[in-house]
XYZ file of C-alpha atoms in Angstrom:
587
model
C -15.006 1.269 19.930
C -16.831 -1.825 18.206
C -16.098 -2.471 14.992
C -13.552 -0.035 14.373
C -9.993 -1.631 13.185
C -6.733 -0.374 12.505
C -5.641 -1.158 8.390
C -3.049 -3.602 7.706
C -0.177 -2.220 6.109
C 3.913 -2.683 6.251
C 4.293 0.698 5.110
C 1.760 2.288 7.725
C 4.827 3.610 9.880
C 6.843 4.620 7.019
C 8.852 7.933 7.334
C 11.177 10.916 5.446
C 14.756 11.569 7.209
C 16.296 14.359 6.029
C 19.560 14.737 5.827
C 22.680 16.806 7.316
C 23.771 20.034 5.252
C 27.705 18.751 4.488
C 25.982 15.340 3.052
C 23.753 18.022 0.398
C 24.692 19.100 -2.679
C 25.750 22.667 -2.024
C 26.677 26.294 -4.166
C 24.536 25.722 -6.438
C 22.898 27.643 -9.152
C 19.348 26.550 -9.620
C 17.232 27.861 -12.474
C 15.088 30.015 -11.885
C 12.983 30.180 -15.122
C 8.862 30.028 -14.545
C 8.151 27.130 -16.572
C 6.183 23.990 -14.406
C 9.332 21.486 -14.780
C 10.744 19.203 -11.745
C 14.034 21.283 -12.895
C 16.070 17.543 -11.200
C 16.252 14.356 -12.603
C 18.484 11.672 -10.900
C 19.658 8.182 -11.786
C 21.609 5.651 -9.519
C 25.061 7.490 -10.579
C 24.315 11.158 -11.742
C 21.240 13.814 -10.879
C 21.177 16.404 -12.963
C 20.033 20.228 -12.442
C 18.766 23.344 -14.810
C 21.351 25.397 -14.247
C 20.855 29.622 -14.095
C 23.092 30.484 -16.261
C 24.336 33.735 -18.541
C 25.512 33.330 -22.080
C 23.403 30.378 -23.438
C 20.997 27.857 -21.638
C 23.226 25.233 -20.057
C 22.546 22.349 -17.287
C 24.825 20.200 -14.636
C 25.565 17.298 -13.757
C 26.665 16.003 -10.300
C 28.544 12.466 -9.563
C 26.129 11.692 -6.660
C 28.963 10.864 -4.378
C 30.487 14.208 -4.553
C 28.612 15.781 -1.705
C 29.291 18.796 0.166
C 30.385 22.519 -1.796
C 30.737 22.318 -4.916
C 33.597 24.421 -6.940
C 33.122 27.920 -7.977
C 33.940 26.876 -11.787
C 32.102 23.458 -12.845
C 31.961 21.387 -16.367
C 28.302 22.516 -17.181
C 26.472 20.859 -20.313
C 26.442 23.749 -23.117
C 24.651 24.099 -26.419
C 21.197 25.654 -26.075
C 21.198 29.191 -26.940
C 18.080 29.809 -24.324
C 17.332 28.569 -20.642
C 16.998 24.494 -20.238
C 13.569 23.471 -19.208
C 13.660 19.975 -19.016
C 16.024 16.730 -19.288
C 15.499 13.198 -18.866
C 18.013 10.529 -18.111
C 18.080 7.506 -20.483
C 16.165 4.354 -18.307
C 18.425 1.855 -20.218
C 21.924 3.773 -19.913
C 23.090 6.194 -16.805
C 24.942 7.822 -19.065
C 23.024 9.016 -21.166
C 20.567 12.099 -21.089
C 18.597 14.538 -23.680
C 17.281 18.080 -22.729
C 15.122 20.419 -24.391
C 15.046 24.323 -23.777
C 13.731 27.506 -24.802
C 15.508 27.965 -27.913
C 13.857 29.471 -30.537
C 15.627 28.066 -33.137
C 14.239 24.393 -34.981
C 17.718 23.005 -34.834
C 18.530 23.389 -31.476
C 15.765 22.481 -29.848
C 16.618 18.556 -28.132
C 19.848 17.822 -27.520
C 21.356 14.688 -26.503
C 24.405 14.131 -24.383
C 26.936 11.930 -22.668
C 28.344 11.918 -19.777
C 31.980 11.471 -19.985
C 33.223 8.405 -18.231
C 35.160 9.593 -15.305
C 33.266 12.848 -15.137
C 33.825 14.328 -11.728
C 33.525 18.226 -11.015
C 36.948 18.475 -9.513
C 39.926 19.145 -11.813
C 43.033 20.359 -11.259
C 42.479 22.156 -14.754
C 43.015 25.884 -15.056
C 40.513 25.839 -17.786
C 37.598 23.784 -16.716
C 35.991 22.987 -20.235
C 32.447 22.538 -20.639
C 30.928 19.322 -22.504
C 29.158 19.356 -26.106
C 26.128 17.646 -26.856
C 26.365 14.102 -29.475
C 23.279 14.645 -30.784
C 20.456 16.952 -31.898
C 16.596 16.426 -33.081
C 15.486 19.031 -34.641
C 11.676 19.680 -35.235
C 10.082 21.878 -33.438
C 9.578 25.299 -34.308
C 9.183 26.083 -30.954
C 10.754 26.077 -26.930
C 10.547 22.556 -25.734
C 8.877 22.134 -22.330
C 8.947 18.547 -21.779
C 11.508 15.588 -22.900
C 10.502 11.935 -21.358
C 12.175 8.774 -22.487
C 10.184 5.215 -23.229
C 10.114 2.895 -20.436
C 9.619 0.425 -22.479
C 11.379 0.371 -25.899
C 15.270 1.752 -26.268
C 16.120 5.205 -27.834
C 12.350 5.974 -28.601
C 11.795 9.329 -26.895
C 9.071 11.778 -26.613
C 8.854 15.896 -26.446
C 6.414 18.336 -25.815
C 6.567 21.820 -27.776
C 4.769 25.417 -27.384
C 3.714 24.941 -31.047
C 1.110 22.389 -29.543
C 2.559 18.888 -30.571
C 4.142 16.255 -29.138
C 6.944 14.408 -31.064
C 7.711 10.631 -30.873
C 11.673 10.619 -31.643
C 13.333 7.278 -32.576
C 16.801 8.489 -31.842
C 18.657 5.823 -33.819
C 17.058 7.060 -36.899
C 17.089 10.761 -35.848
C 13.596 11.420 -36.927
C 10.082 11.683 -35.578
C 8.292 9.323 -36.482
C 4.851 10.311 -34.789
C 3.534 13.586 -33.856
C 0.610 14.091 -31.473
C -1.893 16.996 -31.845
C -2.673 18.589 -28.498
C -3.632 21.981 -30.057
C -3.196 23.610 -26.456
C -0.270 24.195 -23.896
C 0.818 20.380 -22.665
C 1.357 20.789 -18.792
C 2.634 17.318 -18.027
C 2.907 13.774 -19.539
C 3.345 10.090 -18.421
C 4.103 6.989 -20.370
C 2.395 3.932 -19.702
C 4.935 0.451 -18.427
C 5.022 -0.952 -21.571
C 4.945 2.348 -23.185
C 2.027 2.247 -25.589
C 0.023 4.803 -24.354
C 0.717 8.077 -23.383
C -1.074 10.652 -21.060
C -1.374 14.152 -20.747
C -2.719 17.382 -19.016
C -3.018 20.449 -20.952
C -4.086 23.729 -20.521
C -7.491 23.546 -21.972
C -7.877 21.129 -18.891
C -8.611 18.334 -20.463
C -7.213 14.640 -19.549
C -6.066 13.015 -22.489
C -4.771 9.439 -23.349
C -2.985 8.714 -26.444
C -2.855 5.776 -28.750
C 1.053 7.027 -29.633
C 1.808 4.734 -32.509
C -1.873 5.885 -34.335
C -1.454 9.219 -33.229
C -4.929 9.650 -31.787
C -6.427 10.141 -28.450
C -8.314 6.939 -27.210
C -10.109 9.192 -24.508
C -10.475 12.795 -24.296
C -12.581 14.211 -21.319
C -12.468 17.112 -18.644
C -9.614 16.593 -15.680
C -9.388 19.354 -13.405
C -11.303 22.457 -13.239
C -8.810 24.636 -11.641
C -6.811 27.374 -13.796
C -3.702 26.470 -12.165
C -1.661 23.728 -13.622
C -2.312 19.990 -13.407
C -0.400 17.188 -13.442
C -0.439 13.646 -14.313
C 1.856 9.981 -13.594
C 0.917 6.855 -14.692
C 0.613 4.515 -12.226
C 3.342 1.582 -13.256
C 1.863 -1.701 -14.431
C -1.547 -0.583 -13.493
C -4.307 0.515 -15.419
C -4.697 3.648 -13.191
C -3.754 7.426 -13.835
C -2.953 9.618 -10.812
C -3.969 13.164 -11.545
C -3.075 16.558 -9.162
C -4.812 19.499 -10.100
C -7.010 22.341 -8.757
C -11.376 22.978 -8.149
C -12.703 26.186 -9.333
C -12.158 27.588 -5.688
C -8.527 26.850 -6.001
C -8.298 24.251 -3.540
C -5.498 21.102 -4.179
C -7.349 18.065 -5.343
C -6.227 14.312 -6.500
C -7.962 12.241 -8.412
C -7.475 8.635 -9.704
C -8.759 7.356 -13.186
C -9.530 4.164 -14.843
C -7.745 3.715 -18.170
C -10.657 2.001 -19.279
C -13.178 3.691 -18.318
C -12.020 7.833 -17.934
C -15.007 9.804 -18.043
C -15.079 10.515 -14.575
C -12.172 9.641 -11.540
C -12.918 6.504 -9.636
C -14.843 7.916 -6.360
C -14.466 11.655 -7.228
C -11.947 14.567 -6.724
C -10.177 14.149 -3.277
C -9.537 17.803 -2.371
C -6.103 17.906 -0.218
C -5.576 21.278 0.839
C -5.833 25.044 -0.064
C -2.500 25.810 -0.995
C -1.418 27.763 -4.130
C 1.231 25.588 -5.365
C 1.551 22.617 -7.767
C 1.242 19.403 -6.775
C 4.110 17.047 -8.079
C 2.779 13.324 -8.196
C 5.355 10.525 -8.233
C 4.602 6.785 -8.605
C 6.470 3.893 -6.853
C 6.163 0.420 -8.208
C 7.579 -1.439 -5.839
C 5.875 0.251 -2.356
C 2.654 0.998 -4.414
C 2.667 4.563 -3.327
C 2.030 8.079 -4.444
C 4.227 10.619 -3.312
C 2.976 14.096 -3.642
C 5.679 17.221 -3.651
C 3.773 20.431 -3.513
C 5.855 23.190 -5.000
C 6.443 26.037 -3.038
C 6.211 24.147 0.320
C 8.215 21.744 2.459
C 6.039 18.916 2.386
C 6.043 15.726 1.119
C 2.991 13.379 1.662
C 2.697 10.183 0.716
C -0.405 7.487 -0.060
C -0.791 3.800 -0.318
C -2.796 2.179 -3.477
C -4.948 -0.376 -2.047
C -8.757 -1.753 -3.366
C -9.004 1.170 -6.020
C -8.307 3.923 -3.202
C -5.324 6.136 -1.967
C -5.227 5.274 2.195
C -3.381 8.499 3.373
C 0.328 7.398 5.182
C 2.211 10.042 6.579
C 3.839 13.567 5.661
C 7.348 14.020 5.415
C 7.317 18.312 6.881
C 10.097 20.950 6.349
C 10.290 24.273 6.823
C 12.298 24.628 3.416
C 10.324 25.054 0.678
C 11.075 22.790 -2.691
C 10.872 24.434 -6.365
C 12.270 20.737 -7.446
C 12.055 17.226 -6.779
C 13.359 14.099 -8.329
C 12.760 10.323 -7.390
C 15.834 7.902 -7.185
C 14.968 4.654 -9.540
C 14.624 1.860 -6.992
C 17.904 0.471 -7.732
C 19.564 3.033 -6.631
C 18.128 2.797 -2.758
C 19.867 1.781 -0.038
C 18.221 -1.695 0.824
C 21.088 -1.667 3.921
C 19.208 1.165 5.916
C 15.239 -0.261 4.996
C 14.575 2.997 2.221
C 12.216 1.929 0.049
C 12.089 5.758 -1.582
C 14.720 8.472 -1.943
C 14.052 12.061 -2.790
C 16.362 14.978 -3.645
C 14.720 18.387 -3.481
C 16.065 22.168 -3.822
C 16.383 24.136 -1.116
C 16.699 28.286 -1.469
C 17.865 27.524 -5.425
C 21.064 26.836 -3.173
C 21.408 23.523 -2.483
C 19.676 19.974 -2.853
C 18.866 17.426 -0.186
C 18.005 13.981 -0.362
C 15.394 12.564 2.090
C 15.436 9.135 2.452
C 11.951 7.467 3.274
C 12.838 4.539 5.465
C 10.281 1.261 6.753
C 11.733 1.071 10.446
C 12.273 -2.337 11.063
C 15.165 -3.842 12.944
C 15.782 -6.861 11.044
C 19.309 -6.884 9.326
C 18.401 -9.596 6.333
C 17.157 -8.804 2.906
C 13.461 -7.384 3.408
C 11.887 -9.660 0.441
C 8.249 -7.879 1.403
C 9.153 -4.585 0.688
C 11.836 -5.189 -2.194
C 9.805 -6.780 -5.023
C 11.618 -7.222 -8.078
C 12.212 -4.093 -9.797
C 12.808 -2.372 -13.934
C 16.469 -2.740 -14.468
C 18.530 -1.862 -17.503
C 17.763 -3.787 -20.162
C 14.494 -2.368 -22.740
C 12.058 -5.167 -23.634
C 12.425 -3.869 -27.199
C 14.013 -2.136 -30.113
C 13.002 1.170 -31.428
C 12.197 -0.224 -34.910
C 9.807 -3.282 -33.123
C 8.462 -0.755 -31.050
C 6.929 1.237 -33.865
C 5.735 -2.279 -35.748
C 3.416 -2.538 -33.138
C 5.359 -4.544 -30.028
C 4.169 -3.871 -26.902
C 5.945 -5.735 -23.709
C 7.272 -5.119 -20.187
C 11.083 -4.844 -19.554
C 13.162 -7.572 -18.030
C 13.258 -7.100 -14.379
C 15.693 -7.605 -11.759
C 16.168 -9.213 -8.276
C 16.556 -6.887 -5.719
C 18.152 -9.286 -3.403
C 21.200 -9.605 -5.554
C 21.841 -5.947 -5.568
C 21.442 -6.629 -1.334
C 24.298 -9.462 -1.416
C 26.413 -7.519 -3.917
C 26.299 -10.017 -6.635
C 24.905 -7.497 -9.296
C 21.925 -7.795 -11.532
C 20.475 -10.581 -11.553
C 17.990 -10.611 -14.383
C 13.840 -11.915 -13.938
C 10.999 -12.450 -16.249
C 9.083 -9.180 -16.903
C 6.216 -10.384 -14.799
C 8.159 -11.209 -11.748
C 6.319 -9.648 -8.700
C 4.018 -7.869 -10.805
C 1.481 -5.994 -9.343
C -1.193 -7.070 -11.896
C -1.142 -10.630 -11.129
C -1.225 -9.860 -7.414
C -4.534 -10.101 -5.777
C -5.154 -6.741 -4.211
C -4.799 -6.762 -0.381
C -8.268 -6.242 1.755
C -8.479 -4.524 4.519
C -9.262 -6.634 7.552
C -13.193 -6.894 8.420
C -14.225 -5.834 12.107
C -14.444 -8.403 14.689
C -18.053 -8.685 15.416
C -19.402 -9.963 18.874
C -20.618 -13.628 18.403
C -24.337 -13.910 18.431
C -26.253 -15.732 21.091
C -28.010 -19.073 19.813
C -31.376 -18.479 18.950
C -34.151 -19.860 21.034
C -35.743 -22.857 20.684
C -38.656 -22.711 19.174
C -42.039 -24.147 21.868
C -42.562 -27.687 21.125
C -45.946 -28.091 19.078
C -48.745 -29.766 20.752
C -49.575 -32.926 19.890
C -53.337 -33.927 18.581
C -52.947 -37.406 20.396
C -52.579 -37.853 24.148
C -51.058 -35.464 26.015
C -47.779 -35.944 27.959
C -47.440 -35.512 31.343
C -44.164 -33.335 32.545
C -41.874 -34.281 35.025
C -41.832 -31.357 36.757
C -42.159 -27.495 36.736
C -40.773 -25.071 33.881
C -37.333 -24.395 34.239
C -36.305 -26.827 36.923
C -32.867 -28.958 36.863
C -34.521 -31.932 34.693
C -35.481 -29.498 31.926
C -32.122 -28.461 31.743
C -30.533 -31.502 31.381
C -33.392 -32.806 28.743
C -32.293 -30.016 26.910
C -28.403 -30.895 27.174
C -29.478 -34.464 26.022
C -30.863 -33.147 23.101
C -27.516 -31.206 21.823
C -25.514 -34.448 23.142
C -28.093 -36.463 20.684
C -27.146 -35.087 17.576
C -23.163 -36.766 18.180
C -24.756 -40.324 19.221
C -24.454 -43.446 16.813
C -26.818 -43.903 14.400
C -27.967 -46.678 15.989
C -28.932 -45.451 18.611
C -31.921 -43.109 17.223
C -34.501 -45.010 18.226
C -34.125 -44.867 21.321
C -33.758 -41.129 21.258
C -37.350 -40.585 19.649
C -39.048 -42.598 22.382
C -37.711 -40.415 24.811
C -34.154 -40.225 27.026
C -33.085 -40.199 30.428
C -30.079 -37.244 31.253
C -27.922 -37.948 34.770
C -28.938 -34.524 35.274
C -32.209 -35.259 35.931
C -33.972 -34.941 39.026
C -35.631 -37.883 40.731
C -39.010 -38.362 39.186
C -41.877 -38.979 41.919
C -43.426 -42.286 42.274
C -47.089 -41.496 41.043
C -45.150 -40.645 37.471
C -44.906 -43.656 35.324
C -41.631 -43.884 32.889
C -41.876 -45.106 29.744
C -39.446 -48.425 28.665
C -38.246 -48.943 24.715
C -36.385 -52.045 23.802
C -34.216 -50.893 20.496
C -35.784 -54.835 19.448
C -39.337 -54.546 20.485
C -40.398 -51.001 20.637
C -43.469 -51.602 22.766
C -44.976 -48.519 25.191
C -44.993 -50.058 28.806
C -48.771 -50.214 30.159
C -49.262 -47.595 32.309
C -48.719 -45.115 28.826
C -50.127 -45.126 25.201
C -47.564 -44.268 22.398
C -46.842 -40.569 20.651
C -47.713 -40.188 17.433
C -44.825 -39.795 15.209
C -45.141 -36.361 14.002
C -45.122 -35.141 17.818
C -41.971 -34.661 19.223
C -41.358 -36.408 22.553
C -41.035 -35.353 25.829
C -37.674 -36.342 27.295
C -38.015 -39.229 29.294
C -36.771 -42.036 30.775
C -35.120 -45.382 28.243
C -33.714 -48.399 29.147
C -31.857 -51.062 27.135
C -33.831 -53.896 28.454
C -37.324 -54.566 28.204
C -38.501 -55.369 31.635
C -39.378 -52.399 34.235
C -36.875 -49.186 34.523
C -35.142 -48.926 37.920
C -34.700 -45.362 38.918
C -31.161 -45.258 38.939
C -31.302 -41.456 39.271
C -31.010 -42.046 43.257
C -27.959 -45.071 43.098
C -26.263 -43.086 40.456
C -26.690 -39.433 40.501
C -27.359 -38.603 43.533
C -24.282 -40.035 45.525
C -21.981 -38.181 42.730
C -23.654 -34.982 43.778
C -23.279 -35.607 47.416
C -19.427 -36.782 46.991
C -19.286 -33.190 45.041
C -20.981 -31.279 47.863
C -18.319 -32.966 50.474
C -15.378 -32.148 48.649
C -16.912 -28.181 47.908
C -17.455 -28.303 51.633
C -13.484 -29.467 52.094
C -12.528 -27.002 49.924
C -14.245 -24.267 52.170
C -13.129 -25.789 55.485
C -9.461 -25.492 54.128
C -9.732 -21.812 53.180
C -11.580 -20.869 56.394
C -8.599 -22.218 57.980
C -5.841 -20.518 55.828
C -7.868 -17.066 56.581
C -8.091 -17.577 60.086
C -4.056 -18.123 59.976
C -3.243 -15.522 58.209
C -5.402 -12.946 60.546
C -3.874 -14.293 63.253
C -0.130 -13.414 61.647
C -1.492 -10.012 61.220
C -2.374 -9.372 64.410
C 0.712 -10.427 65.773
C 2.533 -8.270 62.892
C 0.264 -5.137 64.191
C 1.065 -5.707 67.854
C 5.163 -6.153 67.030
C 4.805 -2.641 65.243
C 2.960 -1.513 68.219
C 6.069 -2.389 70.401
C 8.453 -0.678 68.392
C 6.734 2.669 67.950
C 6.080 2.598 71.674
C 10.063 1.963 71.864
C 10.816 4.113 69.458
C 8.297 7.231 70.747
């Protein structure tokens, strides 16, 4: 188990709760046209749902706190003459939304709508009327797969068309003002955070990323190699692309790219499964997670973004398959109950569930860690700058105030942004501290040998070498006495027929009996003394009655738990020989 370590993350333990069937959205009519949509799109007051539907392609709209059945007769949004494919709620106005469908006819092709203020599905109305579009932006000559607002800039909207292109709509003028040539079937799309660039997957399977406002491609390269449909999301205020696709062998894979650099994914194709359907990748600022939907199965799993990598979390599991899934903006979560991510997916083309994802703490205070601040309502630009050439992040918003109630309190675009966060390393392994290397043998010296003290390894040696660590936190002053030669109390008493060696720090002269070291030959510990007449060994007076008093107490010590033992067998035995009694009274 050395050097293994568990990753630091407040998200590790995250986790999907469903939720119970009269709090769904239930009766309902899902489409059930082939096209690769998320067929849902929700906003903190509305979610709306491609409705199946005779007599003219139509959608709905459901007040999200009208839970449970729904009517028999609804207000559906009419005015496509073919099935809806796709809408996409203005980020700038819940009230607001534009579809596109499978029309067939140039003028009908996006529509743009309102939702009445009010707007509930139950009316006491014998005739429950049906509401008309306020807009149209016509174009295309053919169906219209994909609509996808701006981020960024307000009323600037783009649409993806089977005659190949993709049109950049400023609504206030009614017009496109750019169009993109894909020349193949566009499969999915994703706008950048400051909405400059645009991505897409095709069927040619090709990755492309698009200069919008010079309509032109600023990389074109291979994505996935799978027939089947791929997807792409851009990852928020990164520079990253998240791509779900397919290998030749049809096996799931993701991959993650570098805007800058998008010849190849950063560390490869991560194959996740072998399951036929389509992945559906969705990004989440404020958690820095991917959440992938597969379509056709139950599952949700979800990944954190950390040091250029996706670290695998969890997997939300259901036995209901999903054909749809939409992501709640993250002020529309409920901070109250610790979701950081809520999902509402179809069940059975019947009925829609939301499934809250929900950090389990127990602390009832405004989670700051997990709530950075987050894109509210207000566009960081016009239409008109954003085709000059503008680029810049929208205003953001303090979560906390949305916590206390006190509405939206407005931030700097780069408050709590991810790019000027450092990115958070996973902790190292605790290694073992390694033992001190060995001292390296003393060199010999070329002059007179030194006689030892005693034998390798005894006590003395011990403490010389203690003296020597102990030397390096001594005064400066005192360092010449320490390269004649010192004394340790843990020395052993030296024998008689070995002479000592005496250094004055003011006259450093070698007592007879020895001739001085050279200087470039290190010492043998020895014996100094302050004064400069003959060393007393005080290794008898000092040390040894120390030791001695040491011994005596150890042998106390000894005495006093011999005693306290021979007590306490002597309360046994008396214990065993009262139980001894009462069996023999008892038997």
């Amino acid at each position: 188990m050395a050097g293994r370590f568990v990753r630091s993350s407040k998200y590790r333990h995250i986790f999907g709760r469903a939720t119970r069937k009269d709090q769904c959205y239930d009766t309902l009519r899902v489409s059930t046209n082939a096209w690769d949509t998320n067929l849902l799109k929700v906003n903190p007051q509305y979610l709306s749902v491609n409705w199946e539907t005779g007599g003219g392609g139509a959608f709905a709209v459901l007040p999200l706190n009208e839970k449970g059945r729904l009517p028999e007769r609804i207000p559906l949004f009419r005015g496509h003459t073919a099935v809806v494919l796709d809408t996409d709620w203005n980020p700038f106005n819940d009230s607001l939304i534009t579809s596109g469908a499978d029309d067939g006819k140039a003028i009908l092709q996006i529509l743009l709508w309102r939702v009445p203020e009010g707007f509930t599905l139950h009316t006491d109305a014998a005739e429950v009327e049906d509401i008309a579009p306020i807009g149209r932006l016509p174009g295309h000559p053919k169906k219209v797969g994909h609509v996808l607002f701006n981020p960024a800039a307000e009323n600037v909207l783009a649409s993806s068309s089977g005659d190949f292109t993709i049109k950049i709509w400023d609504i206030e003028a009614g017009a496109a003002k750019a169009t993109l040539n894909v020349n193949e079937v566009i499969q999915s799309m994703s706008w950048s955070a400051n909405g400059s660039l645009l991505v897409t997957t095709s069927r040619d399977k090709k990755l492309r990323i698009w200069d919008v406002r010079q309509e032109r491609p600023v990389h074109e390269g291979a994505g996935h190699s799978g027939a089947k449909n791929s997807r792409a999301v851009w990852m928020g205020e990164h520079d990253r692309i998240a791509t779900t696709g397919f290998s030749k062998m049809s096996d799931r894979q993701l991959a993650l790219w570098d805007v800058r650099a998008a010849r190849e994914p950063i560390n490869g194709f991560k194959v996740l499964d072998s399951i036929s359907g389509v992945c559906m990748p969705f990004w989440d600022q404020g958690t820095q997670c991917l959440y992938l939907a597969g379509k056709g199965d139950g599952n949700i799993r979800y990944f954190e973004y950390q040091n250029d990598k996706f670290e695998y979390l969890s997997e939300y599991k259901s036995g209901d398959p999903q054909r749809g899934v939409a992501f709640m903006p993250k002020r529309g979560i409920n901070m109250h109950e610790n979701e950081v991510v809520r999902a509402y997916k179809t069940v059975n083309d019947t009925y829609i569930e939301p499934i809250s994802f929900i950090v389990p703490r127990r602390a009832e205070v405004f989670q700051d860690d997990i709530y950075p601040p987050t894109t509210g309502l207000s566009p960081a630009m016009s239409s008109s700058e954003w085709f000059a050439g503008k680029d810049a992040l929208p205003p953001k918003i303090d979560m906390a105030s949305l916590y206390e109630g006190e509405g939206m309190k407005e931030l700097p675009a780069d408050a709590g942004s991810a790019a000027k966060e450092p990115q958070t390393k996973a902790p190292e392994p605790v290694k073992k501290p390694e033992p001190a290397p060995k001292p390296a043998p003393e060199p010999k010296p070329t002059s007179p040998p030194v006689t030892t003290t005693g034998p390798r390894g005894n006590m003395k040696d011990q403490g010389a070498s203690m003296a020597a660590v102990a030397s390096k936190y001594v005064d400066d002053n005192e360092e010449d006495e320490e390269e004649a030669g010192g004394s340790s109390s843990f020395d052993e008493p030296k024998p008689k027929n070995v002479p000592s060696i005496s250094i004055s720090p003011a006259q450093a002269e070698p007592s007879p009996p020895a001739k001085q070291e050279p200087k470039d030959s290190k010492p043998v510990p020895v014996t100094t003394t302050a004064s400069s007449g003959p060393v007393k060994n005080d290794v008898d007076s000092a040390v040894q009655p120390s030791l001695m008093k040491e011994i005596e107490t150890i042998k106390e010590l000894i005495a006093e738990q011999t005693r306290t033992i021979t007590s306490q067998a002597e309360e046994l035995s008396a214990l065993k020989a009262e139980i001894s009694s009462l069996k023999s009274k008892l038997g």
